[in-house]
CSV table of C-alpha atoms and ligand atoms in Angstrom, one decimal:
chain,number,residue,atom,x,y,z
H,1,MET,CA,-14.9,-15.0,10.1
H,2,ARG,CA,-13.9,-18.1,8.9
H,3,ILE,CA,-15.2,-21.9,8.2
H,4,ASP,CA,-12.5,-24.0,9.0
H,5,ALA,CA,-14.2,-27.8,8.6
H,6,LEU,CA,-17.3,-28.7,7.0
H,7,THR,CA,-18.6,-32.1,7.1
H,8,LEU,CA,-21.6,-33.4,4.9
H,9,ARG,CA,-24.0,-36.4,5.0
H,10,GLY,CA,-26.7,-37.3,3.0
H,11,TYR,CA,-26.4,-33.4,1.8
H,12,ARG,CA,-27.6,-33.2,-2.3
H,13,ASN,CA,-25.1,-35.8,-4.0
H,14,TYR,CA,-22.6,-36.0,-1.1
H,15,ARG,CA,-23.2,-39.2,0.5
H,16,GLU,CA,-20.7,-38.4,3.1
H,17,ALA,CA,-18.0,-35.7,2.8
H,18,ALA,CA,-15.6,-34.0,4.7
H,19,VAL,CA,-13.5,-30.9,3.8
H,20,CYS,CA,-11.0,-28.4,5.3
H,21,PHE,CA,-10.7,-24.8,4.0
H,22,ASP,CA,-8.2,-22.6,4.0
H,23,SER,CA,-8.3,-19.0,5.9
H,24,ALA,CA,-7.7,-16.9,2.8
H,25,VAL,CA,-8.9,-18.4,-0.9
H,26,ASN,CA,-9.9,-21.8,-1.5
H,27,VAL,CA,-10.8,-22.7,-5.3
H,28,ILE,CA,-13.2,-25.6,-5.6
H,29,SER,CA,-12.8,-27.1,-8.8
H,30,GLY,CA,-14.2,-30.3,-11.1
H,31,ARG,CA,-16.1,-30.9,-14.1
H,32,ASN,CA,-19.7,-29.8,-14.3
H,33,ALA,CA,-22.3,-31.6,-12.4
H,34,GLN,CA,-19.8,-32.9,-9.6
H,35,GLY,CA,-21.1,-30.7,-6.6
H,36,LYS,CA,-19.2,-27.7,-6.5
H,37,THR,CA,-22.2,-25.3,-6.4
H,38,ASN,CA,-23.8,-28.2,-3.6
H,39,LEU,CA,-20.7,-27.4,-1.3
H,40,LEU,CA,-21.2,-24.0,-1.7
H,41,GLU,CA,-24.6,-23.7,-1.1
H,42,ALA,CA,-23.8,-26.0,2.2
H,43,VAL,CA,-21.8,-23.4,3.4
H,44,TYR,CA,-24.3,-20.5,2.4
H,45,LEU,CA,-27.0,-22.9,4.7
H,46,LEU,CA,-24.5,-21.9,7.6
H,47,SER,CA,-25.4,-18.0,7.5
H,48,GLY,CA,-29.2,-18.3,8.0
H,49,GLY,CA,-30.5,-21.7,7.6
H,50,ARG,CA,-31.6,-21.3,3.7
H,51,SER,CA,-30.3,-22.1,0.3
H,52,PHE,CA,-30.2,-19.9,-2.5
H,53,ARG,CA,-31.6,-22.3,-4.8
H,54,THR,CA,-34.5,-23.5,-3.2
H,55,ARG,CA,-37.1,-22.6,-0.9
H,56,PHE,CA,-37.6,-26.3,0.0
H,57,ASP,CA,-35.3,-27.8,2.2
H,58,ARG,CA,-36.0,-31.0,1.1
H,59,GLU,CA,-34.7,-30.8,-2.4
H,60,LEU,CA,-31.2,-30.4,0.0
H,61,ILE,CA,-31.7,-34.0,1.0
H,62,GLY,CA,-29.7,-36.7,-1.3
H,63,PHE,CA,-32.4,-38.8,-3.4
H,64,GLU,CA,-31.7,-41.9,-1.8
H,65,GLU,CA,-31.6,-40.5,1.8
H,66,ASP,CA,-34.3,-39.6,4.6
H,67,PHE,CA,-31.8,-36.9,6.5
H,68,ALA,CA,-28.9,-34.7,5.5
H,69,THR,CA,-26.6,-33.2,8.2
H,70,VAL,CA,-24.3,-30.2,7.5
H,71,GLU,CA,-21.9,-29.3,10.3
H,72,ALA,CA,-19.3,-27.2,10.8
H,73,ASP,CA,-16.5,-25.6,12.9
H,74,VAL,CA,-16.0,-22.1,12.5
H,75,PHE,CA,-14.0,-19.1,13.9
H,76,SER,CA,-16.1,-16.3,14.2
H,77,GLY,CA,-16.6,-13.2,17.2
H,78,GLY,CA,-12.8,-14.4,18.1
H,79,ARG,CA,-13.5,-17.9,19.1
H,80,ALA,CA,-14.2,-21.2,17.7
H,81,GLN,CA,-17.8,-22.2,17.3
H,82,ARG,CA,-19.7,-25.1,16.1
H,83,ILE,CA,-22.8,-25.3,13.9
H,84,GLU,CA,-24.7,-28.3,13.3
H,85,LEU,CA,-27.7,-28.8,10.6
H,86,LEU,CA,-30.0,-31.5,10.6
H,87,LEU,CA,-32.7,-31.7,7.6
H,88,ARG,CA,-35.2,-34.4,7.5
H,89,ARG,CA,-37.8,-35.4,5.0
H,90,GLY,CA,-41.0,-34.6,5.6
H,91,GLY,CA,-39.7,-32.9,9.0
H,92,LYS,CA,-38.5,-29.6,10.5
H,93,LYS,CA,-34.8,-28.7,10.5
H,94,THR,CA,-32.9,-28.3,13.4
H,95,VAL,CA,-30.2,-25.7,14.7
H,96,THR,CA,-27.9,-26.1,17.2
H,97,ILE,CA,-25.0,-23.6,17.4
H,98,ASN,CA,-22.3,-24.6,20.2
H,99,ARG,CA,-24.9,-27.5,20.9
H,100,VAL,CA,-27.3,-25.3,21.9
H,101,LYS,CA,-30.7,-25.7,20.0
H,102,SER,CA,-31.0,-22.6,18.2
H,103,THR,CA,-33.2,-20.9,15.6
H,104,ALA,CA,-32.3,-20.6,11.6
H,105,ALA,CA,-32.3,-16.6,12.0
H,106,GLU,CA,-29.9,-17.1,15.0
H,107,LEU,CA,-27.4,-18.5,12.3
H,108,SER,CA,-26.5,-15.3,11.1
H,109,ALA,CA,-25.2,-13.7,14.2
H,110,VAL,CA,-22.4,-16.4,13.7
H,111,VAL,CA,-21.7,-16.5,9.8
H,112,ASN,CA,-22.4,-14.0,7.1
H,113,THR,CA,-21.7,-14.6,3.4
H,114,VAL,CA,-21.7,-12.9,0.5
H,115,LEU,CA,-22.6,-14.6,-2.2
H,116,PHE,CA,-22.4,-14.1,-6.1
H,117,CYS,CA,-24.1,-16.9,-8.5
H,118,PRO,CA,-24.4,-16.6,-12.1
H,119,ASP,CA,-27.8,-15.1,-11.5
H,120,ASP,CA,-26.6,-12.2,-10.2
H,121,LEU,CA,-24.9,-11.5,-13.4
H,122,ASN,CA,-28.2,-9.9,-14.3
H,123,LEU,CA,-28.6,-8.1,-11.4
H,124,LEU,CA,-28.9,-5.1,-13.4
H,125,ARG,CA,-31.0,-6.4,-16.9
H,126,ASP,CA,-33.4,-8.0,-14.1
H,127,GLY,CA,-36.4,-6.3,-12.9
H,128,PRO,CA,-36.2,-3.8,-9.9
H,129,ALA,CA,-37.3,-6.9,-7.4
H,130,ALA,CA,-33.6,-8.1,-8.1
H,131,ARG,CA,-32.1,-5.0,-6.9
H,132,ARG,CA,-34.5,-4.8,-3.9
H,133,ARG,CA,-33.2,-7.9,-2.8
H,134,LEU,CA,-29.8,-7.1,-3.0
H,135,MET,CA,-30.8,-4.3,-0.7
H,136,ASP,CA,-32.9,-6.2,1.7
H,137,LEU,CA,-30.6,-9.2,2.1
H,138,ALA,CA,-27.7,-7.2,3.0
H,139,ILE,CA,-29.6,-4.7,5.3
H,140,CYS,CA,-31.2,-8.5,6.7
H,141,GLN,CA,-27.8,-9.4,8.1
H,142,LEU,CA,-26.6,-6.1,9.4
H,143,ARG,CA,-30.3,-4.7,11.4
H,144,PRO,CA,-31.8,-7.6,13.3
H,145,GLY,CA,-35.1,-5.6,13.3
H,146,TYR,CA,-35.2,-5.1,9.4
H,147,ALA,CA,-36.5,-8.7,8.6
H,148,GLN,CA,-39.4,-8.7,10.7
H,149,LEU,CA,-39.7,-5.3,9.5
H,150,LEU,CA,-40.2,-6.6,6.1
H,151,ALA,CA,-42.4,-9.6,7.1
H,152,ASP,CA,-44.8,-7.0,8.6
H,153,TYR,CA,-45.0,-5.0,5.4
H,154,ASN,CA,-45.5,-7.9,2.9
H,155,ARG,CA,-48.7,-8.9,5.5
H,156,LEU,CA,-50.1,-5.7,5.2
H,157,TYR,CA,-49.5,-5.3,1.3
H,158,GLU,CA,-51.2,-8.8,1.1
H,159,ASN,CA,-54.3,-7.6,3.3
H,160,LYS,CA,-54.4,-4.4,0.8
H,161,MET,CA,-54.3,-6.4,-2.4
H,162,ARG,CA,-56.9,-9.0,-1.0
H,163,ILE,CA,-58.9,-5.8,-0.6
H,164,LEU,CA,-58.6,-4.3,-3.6
H,165,ARG,CA,-59.6,-7.4,-5.7
H,166,ASP,CA,-62.3,-8.6,-3.8
H,167,TYR,CA,-64.0,-5.0,-2.6
H,168,ARG,CA,-66.5,-5.3,-5.6
H,169,GLU,CA,-67.8,-8.5,-4.3
H,170,ASP,CA,-68.0,-7.6,-0.6
H,171,PRO,CA,-68.1,-3.7,-0.3
H,172,ALA,CA,-67.9,-3.8,3.7
H,173,MET,CA,-64.3,-4.8,3.2
H,174,LEU,CA,-63.6,-1.5,2.0
H,175,ASP,CA,-64.0,-0.4,5.8
H,176,THR,CA,-60.4,-1.6,6.7
H,177,LEU,CA,-58.9,-0.3,3.7
H,178,ASP,CA,-57.5,3.2,4.8
H,179,ASP,CA,-55.9,1.4,8.1
H,180,PHE,CA,-54.3,-0.9,5.7
H,181,SER,CA,-53.1,1.8,3.7
H,182,ASP,CA,-51.7,3.8,6.9
H,183,GLY,CA,-49.7,0.6,8.4
H,184,LEU,CA,-48.2,0.3,4.5
H,185,ALA,CA,-47.1,4.2,4.6
H,186,ARG,CA,-45.5,3.8,8.1
H,187,ALA,CA,-43.7,0.8,7.3
H,188,SER,CA,-42.7,2.3,3.9
H,189,ALA,CA,-41.2,5.2,5.9
H,190,ARG,CA,-39.1,3.2,8.1
H,191,ILE,CA,-37.7,0.7,5.2
H,192,ILE,CA,-37.5,3.7,3.0
H,193,ARG,CA,-34.6,4.8,5.1
H,194,TYR,CA,-33.0,1.8,5.8
H,195,ARG,CA,-32.7,1.5,2.1
H,196,ALA,CA,-31.5,5.2,1.4
H,197,SER,CA,-28.7,4.8,3.7
H,198,TYR,CA,-27.5,1.4,2.6
H,199,ALA,CA,-27.8,2.8,-1.3
H,200,GLN,CA,-25.8,5.4,-0.1
H,201,ARG,CA,-23.1,3.3,1.5
H,202,LEU,CA,-23.6,0.9,-1.1
H,203,ALA,CA,-22.2,3.9,-3.9
H,204,ALA,CA,-19.6,5.2,-1.9
H,205,ALA,CA,-18.2,1.4,-1.6
H,206,ALA,CA,-19.0,0.3,-5.2
H,207,ALA,CA,-17.7,3.4,-7.0
H,208,PRO,CA,-14.1,3.1,-6.2
H,209,ILE,CA,-14.5,-0.8,-6.7
H,210,HIS,CA,-15.6,-0.3,-10.2
H,211,ARG,CA,-13.1,2.0,-11.2
H,212,GLU,CA,-10.5,-0.2,-10.6
H,213,PHE,CA,-12.6,-3.5,-12.3
H,214,SER,CA,-12.6,-1.7,-15.5
H,215,GLY,CA,-8.8,0.1,-15.7
H,216,ALA,CA,-10.0,3.3,-14.7
H,217,ASP,CA,-12.5,4.5,-17.0
H,218,GLU,CA,-15.6,3.7,-15.9
H,219,THR,CA,-17.6,5.5,-13.4
H,220,LEU,CA,-20.4,3.4,-11.4
H,221,GLY,CA,-23.5,5.6,-10.0
H,222,VAL,CA,-25.9,4.1,-7.6
H,223,GLN,CA,-28.8,6.0,-6.8
H,224,TYR,CA,-32.0,4.6,-4.9
H,225,ARG,CA,-35.5,5.2,-6.4
H,226,THR,CA,-38.6,5.5,-4.2
H,227,VAL,CA,-41.9,6.6,-4.2
H,228,SER,CA,-42.2,9.9,-6.0
H,229,THR,CA,-43.1,12.3,-3.6
H,230,VAL,CA,-40.5,11.6,-0.8
H,231,THR,CA,-37.9,14.4,-1.7
H,232,ASP,CA,-35.1,13.3,1.0
H,233,PRO,CA,-35.3,9.4,1.6
H,234,THR,CA,-32.7,10.0,4.5
H,235,ALA,CA,-35.2,12.4,6.2
H,236,SER,CA,-36.8,11.8,9.4
H,237,GLU,CA,-39.2,8.9,9.8
H,238,LYS,CA,-41.9,11.5,10.2
H,239,ALA,CA,-40.9,13.6,7.6
H,240,ILE,CA,-41.3,10.4,5.0
H,241,TYR,CA,-44.6,9.2,6.1
H,242,ALA,CA,-46.2,12.2,5.4
H,243,GLN,CA,-44.8,12.4,1.9
H,244,VAL,CA,-45.7,8.4,1.4
H,245,CYS,CA,-49.7,9.3,2.7
H,246,ALA,CA,-49.6,12.6,0.4
H,247,HIS,CA,-48.9,9.9,-2.7
H,248,GLN,CA,-51.1,7.3,-1.2
H,249,LEU,CA,-54.2,9.8,-1.1
H,250,SER,CA,-53.4,10.9,-4.9
H,251,HIS,CA,-53.3,7.7,-5.9
H,252,ARG,CA,-56.5,6.3,-3.6
H,253,ALA,CA,-58.7,6.2,-7.0
H,254,ALA,CA,-56.6,4.7,-9.3
H,255,GLU,CA,-55.7,1.8,-6.8
H,256,LEU,CA,-59.4,1.2,-6.4
H,257,ALA,CA,-59.8,1.1,-10.2
H,258,SER,CA,-56.5,-1.0,-10.9
H,259,ALA,CA,-56.9,-3.4,-8.4
H,260,SER,CA,-53.1,-2.8,-7.6
H,261,CYS,CA,-51.4,-1.1,-4.8
H,262,LEU,CA,-49.4,2.1,-6.0
H,263,THR,CA,-47.6,3.6,-3.6
H,264,GLY,CA,-44.9,2.2,-1.2
H,265,ALA,CA,-41.5,0.5,-0.7
H,266,HIS,CA,-42.6,-2.5,-2.6
H,267,LYS,CA,-41.6,-0.8,-6.2
H,268,ASP,CA,-38.4,0.8,-4.9
H,269,ASP,CA,-35.2,0.3,-7.1
H,270,LEU,CA,-31.9,1.3,-7.3
H,271,GLU,CA,-31.1,2.8,-10.1
H,272,ILE,CA,-27.3,1.8,-11.9
H,273,THR,CA,-25.5,3.9,-14.1
H,274,VAL,CA,-22.4,3.5,-16.0
H,275,ASN,CA,-20.5,7.0,-16.9
H,276,GLU,CA,-23.7,8.5,-15.8
H,277,ARG,CA,-26.0,6.7,-18.4
H,278,SER,CA,-28.3,3.8,-17.5
H,279,ALA,CA,-26.7,0.8,-17.1
H,280,ARG,CA,-29.6,-1.2,-17.8
H,281,ALA,CA,-30.1,0.7,-20.6
H,282,PHE,CA,-26.9,1.0,-22.5
H,283,ALA,CA,-24.1,-0.9,-20.6
H,284,SER,CA,-22.4,-3.7,-22.2
H,285,GLN,CA,-22.9,-7.3,-21.3
H,286,GLY,CA,-19.4,-7.4,-19.4
H,287,GLN,CA,-20.0,-3.8,-17.8
H,288,THR,CA,-23.4,-5.0,-16.3
H,289,ARG,CA,-21.3,-8.1,-14.8
H,290,THR,CA,-18.6,-6.1,-13.6
H,291,ALA,CA,-20.7,-3.7,-12.2
H,292,ALA,CA,-23.0,-6.4,-10.6
H,293,LEU,CA,-19.8,-8.2,-8.8
H,294,SER,CA,-18.6,-4.6,-7.5
H,295,LEU,CA,-21.6,-4.2,-6.1
H,296,LYS,CA,-21.2,-7.8,-4.3
H,297,LEU,CA,-18.0,-6.9,-3.3
H,298,ALA,CA,-18.9,-3.6,-1.9
H,299,GLU,CA,-21.1,-5.8,0.4
H,300,ARG,CA,-18.3,-7.5,1.9
H,301,GLU,CA,-16.6,-4.0,2.6
H,302,ILE,CA,-19.6,-2.0,4.1
H,303,PHE,CA,-20.0,-5.5,6.4
H,304,LEU,CA,-16.3,-5.5,7.6
H,305,ALA,CA,-16.3,-1.5,8.0
H,306,GLU,CA,-19.6,-2.0,10.2
H,307,THR,CA,-18.8,-4.8,12.2
H,308,GLY,CA,-15.1,-5.7,11.9
H,309,GLU,CA,-15.4,-9.1,10.2
H,310,ALA,CA,-15.2,-9.8,6.8
H,311,PRO,CA,-18.2,-12.1,6.0
H,312,ILE,CA,-17.2,-15.3,3.9
H,313,LEU,CA,-17.3,-14.6,-0.1
H,314,LEU,CA,-19.0,-17.6,-2.3
H,315,LEU,CA,-18.2,-17.0,-6.0
H,316,ASP,CA,-19.9,-19.8,-8.1
H,317,ASP,CA,-18.9,-19.5,-11.9
H,318,VAL,CA,-17.9,-15.7,-12.0
H,319,LEU,CA,-15.3,-15.8,-14.1
H,320,SER,CA,-16.1,-17.2,-17.1
H,321,GLU,CA,-17.7,-14.5,-18.9
H,322,LEU,CA,-15.1,-12.1,-18.1
H,323,ASP,CA,-11.6,-10.7,-20.2
H,324,ALA,CA,-8.6,-11.1,-18.7
H,325,MET,CA,-8.1,-8.1,-17.3
H,326,ARG,CA,-11.4,-8.1,-15.0
H,327,ARG,CA,-10.9,-11.9,-14.4
H,328,ASP,CA,-7.2,-10.4,-12.8
H,329,PHE,CA,-8.8,-8.0,-11.2
H,330,VAL,CA,-11.0,-10.7,-9.3
H,331,LEU,CA,-8.3,-12.4,-8.2
H,332,ASN,CA,-6.5,-9.9,-6.9
H,333,ARG,CA,-9.3,-8.3,-5.1
H,334,ILE,CA,-10.9,-11.4,-3.2
H,335,GLY,CA,-8.3,-11.7,-0.6
H,336,GLY,CA,-8.5,-9.5,2.9
H,337,GLY,CA,-11.3,-12.6,4.3
H,338,GLN,CA,-11.9,-16.1,3.3
H,339,THR,CA,-13.5,-17.0,-0.1
H,340,LEU,CA,-14.5,-20.0,-1.9
H,341,ILE,CA,-14.6,-19.8,-5.5
H,342,THR,CA,-15.7,-22.5,-7.8
H,343,CYS,CA,-14.3,-22.8,-11.6
H,344,CYS,CA,-14.4,-26.1,-14.2
H,345,GLU,CA,-11.0,-27.4,-14.0
H,346,ASP,CA,-8.8,-24.4,-14.1
H,347,ALA,CA,-5.2,-25.1,-13.0
H,348,HIS,CA,-4.0,-21.4,-13.7
H,349,LEU,CA,-6.7,-19.9,-11.6
H,350,ALA,CA,-5.3,-22.0,-8.4
H,351,GLU,CA,-1.7,-20.5,-9.0
H,352,LYS,CA,-3.3,-17.4,-9.6
H,353,THR,CA,-4.9,-16.7,-6.3
H,354,GLY,CA,-2.2,-19.1,-4.3
H,355,GLY,CA,-5.2,-20.7,-2.7
H,356,ARG,CA,-5.9,-24.1,-2.0
H,357,VAL,CA,-7.4,-26.4,-4.5
H,358,ILE,CA,-10.4,-28.5,-3.5
H,359,THR,CA,-11.5,-31.0,-6.5
H,360,VAL,CA,-14.5,-31.9,-6.4
H,361,ASP,CA,-15.7,-35.3,-8.4
H,362,GLY,CA,-19.1,-37.0,-8.4
H,363,GLY,CA,-19.9,-36.1,-4.7
H,364,THR,CA,-16.7,-36.5,-3.4
H,365,ILE,CA,-14.1,-34.7,-2.5
H,366,ILE,CA,-10.3,-35.5,-3.5
A,401,ATP,P1,-21.6,-27.0,-12.8
A,401,ATP,O1,-20.0,-27.1,-13.2
A,401,ATP,O2,-22.3,-27.6,-14.1
A,401,ATP,O3,-22.2,-25.8,-12.1
A,401,ATP,P2,-21.5,-28.5,-10.3
A,401,ATP,O4,-20.2,-29.2,-9.8
A,401,ATP,O5,-21.9,-26.8,-9.8
A,401,ATP,O6,-21.5,-28.1,-11.7
A,401,ATP,P3,-23.8,-29.0,-8.5
A,401,ATP,O7,-24.8,-27.4,-8.9
A,401,ATP,O8,-23.2,-28.9,-7.4
A,401,ATP,O9,-22.7,-29.3,-9.7
A,401,ATP,O10,-24.5,-30.5,-8.8
A,401,ATP,C1,-24.1,-31.8,-8.8
A,401,ATP,C2,-24.8,-32.9,-8.6
A,401,ATP,O11,-25.9,-32.8,-7.6
A,401,ATP,C3,-26.1,-32.8,-9.9
A,401,ATP,O12,-25.8,-33.8,-11.5
A,401,ATP,C4,-27.6,-32.7,-9.6
A,401,ATP,O13,-28.2,-33.8,-10.1
A,401,ATP,C5,-27.3,-33.6,-8.3
A,401,ATP,N1,-28.0,-33.4,-7.1
A,401,ATP,C6,-28.8,-32.1,-6.8
A,401,ATP,N2,-29.7,-32.4,-5.8
A,401,ATP,C7,-29.7,-33.5,-5.6
A,401,ATP,C8,-30.0,-34.3,-4.5
A,401,ATP,N3,-31.2,-33.9,-3.5
A,401,ATP,N4,-29.6,-35.8,-4.3
A,401,ATP,C9,-28.8,-36.0,-5.2
A,401,ATP,N5,-28.0,-35.2,-6.2
A,401,ATP,C10,-28.4,-34.4,-6.2
A,402,MG,MG1,-22.5,-25.3,-10.5
């Protein structure tokens, strides 16, 4: 899939801008604060209707504007398609796909992206939530029912937390505690199977990328970690459910005492190792960055293998902290699909990738 043309009106610092993209590599170049990330964000918006920088659509609208539009000609599923987004200050956004009013969720059937931004450089150092998000965002794009499953899980979790927090004031609340625990165990079993299978694929796809990336002397390992009683996270839903319930039962008293939810998929993590040692504890800055990038590039490969289409790769400011060898690796590796990569005025970069250079200056595209 690819984006051929993009038009922005009133979006962030773009009053009105139109840009055509190359089907391979596009280098978005410019000084700081000119609109490079904003442009990437607009493309990201086409793949699910949300920004990666804010939950609030109103922040995407230009300071002086009442509304913003993002319109794109894309090629996906073997045909030309058109996406139009309208964001209104104080109103709901509207999405149309091929002139038909659609939901934001339907966008991901047309455009998929894999984003790597400076925050992701800390993927391995951050808490487990960042790594759950890595899995969840990818699985959401691959499995249509998964987003709903996560939403259901979060609702059950919130309800259970409310009981654990407030039952002392209102003991009658305890009547429904076991129902919520059971619902969470059931949903956990389903989530665990999805995540375990994705983690396996991620491990297989990321290891060779990382090996090449590091000049063949590092081995990247990815291990899925979930509820401790689960012996095989790829087993049947029924088997996992039983094991989660066992954990749940043995922690029931502790949950009531500590007012926290101790069992379930909300505590999952990915354990990442470099040369068999915990990356979080021992890897260098450069190694953790390389590993994070390998995981994202693996995501694109998994998606390609599964759907036959490479998602659009969005790389925001990723090169600045890598040594020359690792930089070259990134630049050699990003072919094989459409890529948008931002950088601060680096003429060599464009030469190396053979890509199209798009220069951004104060919200205008030159
Ligand atoms: P850097 O190299 O520092 O990452 P950048 O080119 O990626 O810079 P952007 O993050 O795209 O810069 O932001 C460019 C400018 O857009 C910033 O100066 C910011 O103040 C401005 N901006 C952000 N949101 C809005 C908005 N809603 N309306 C108008 N301008 C905005
Ligand atoms: Mg930026």
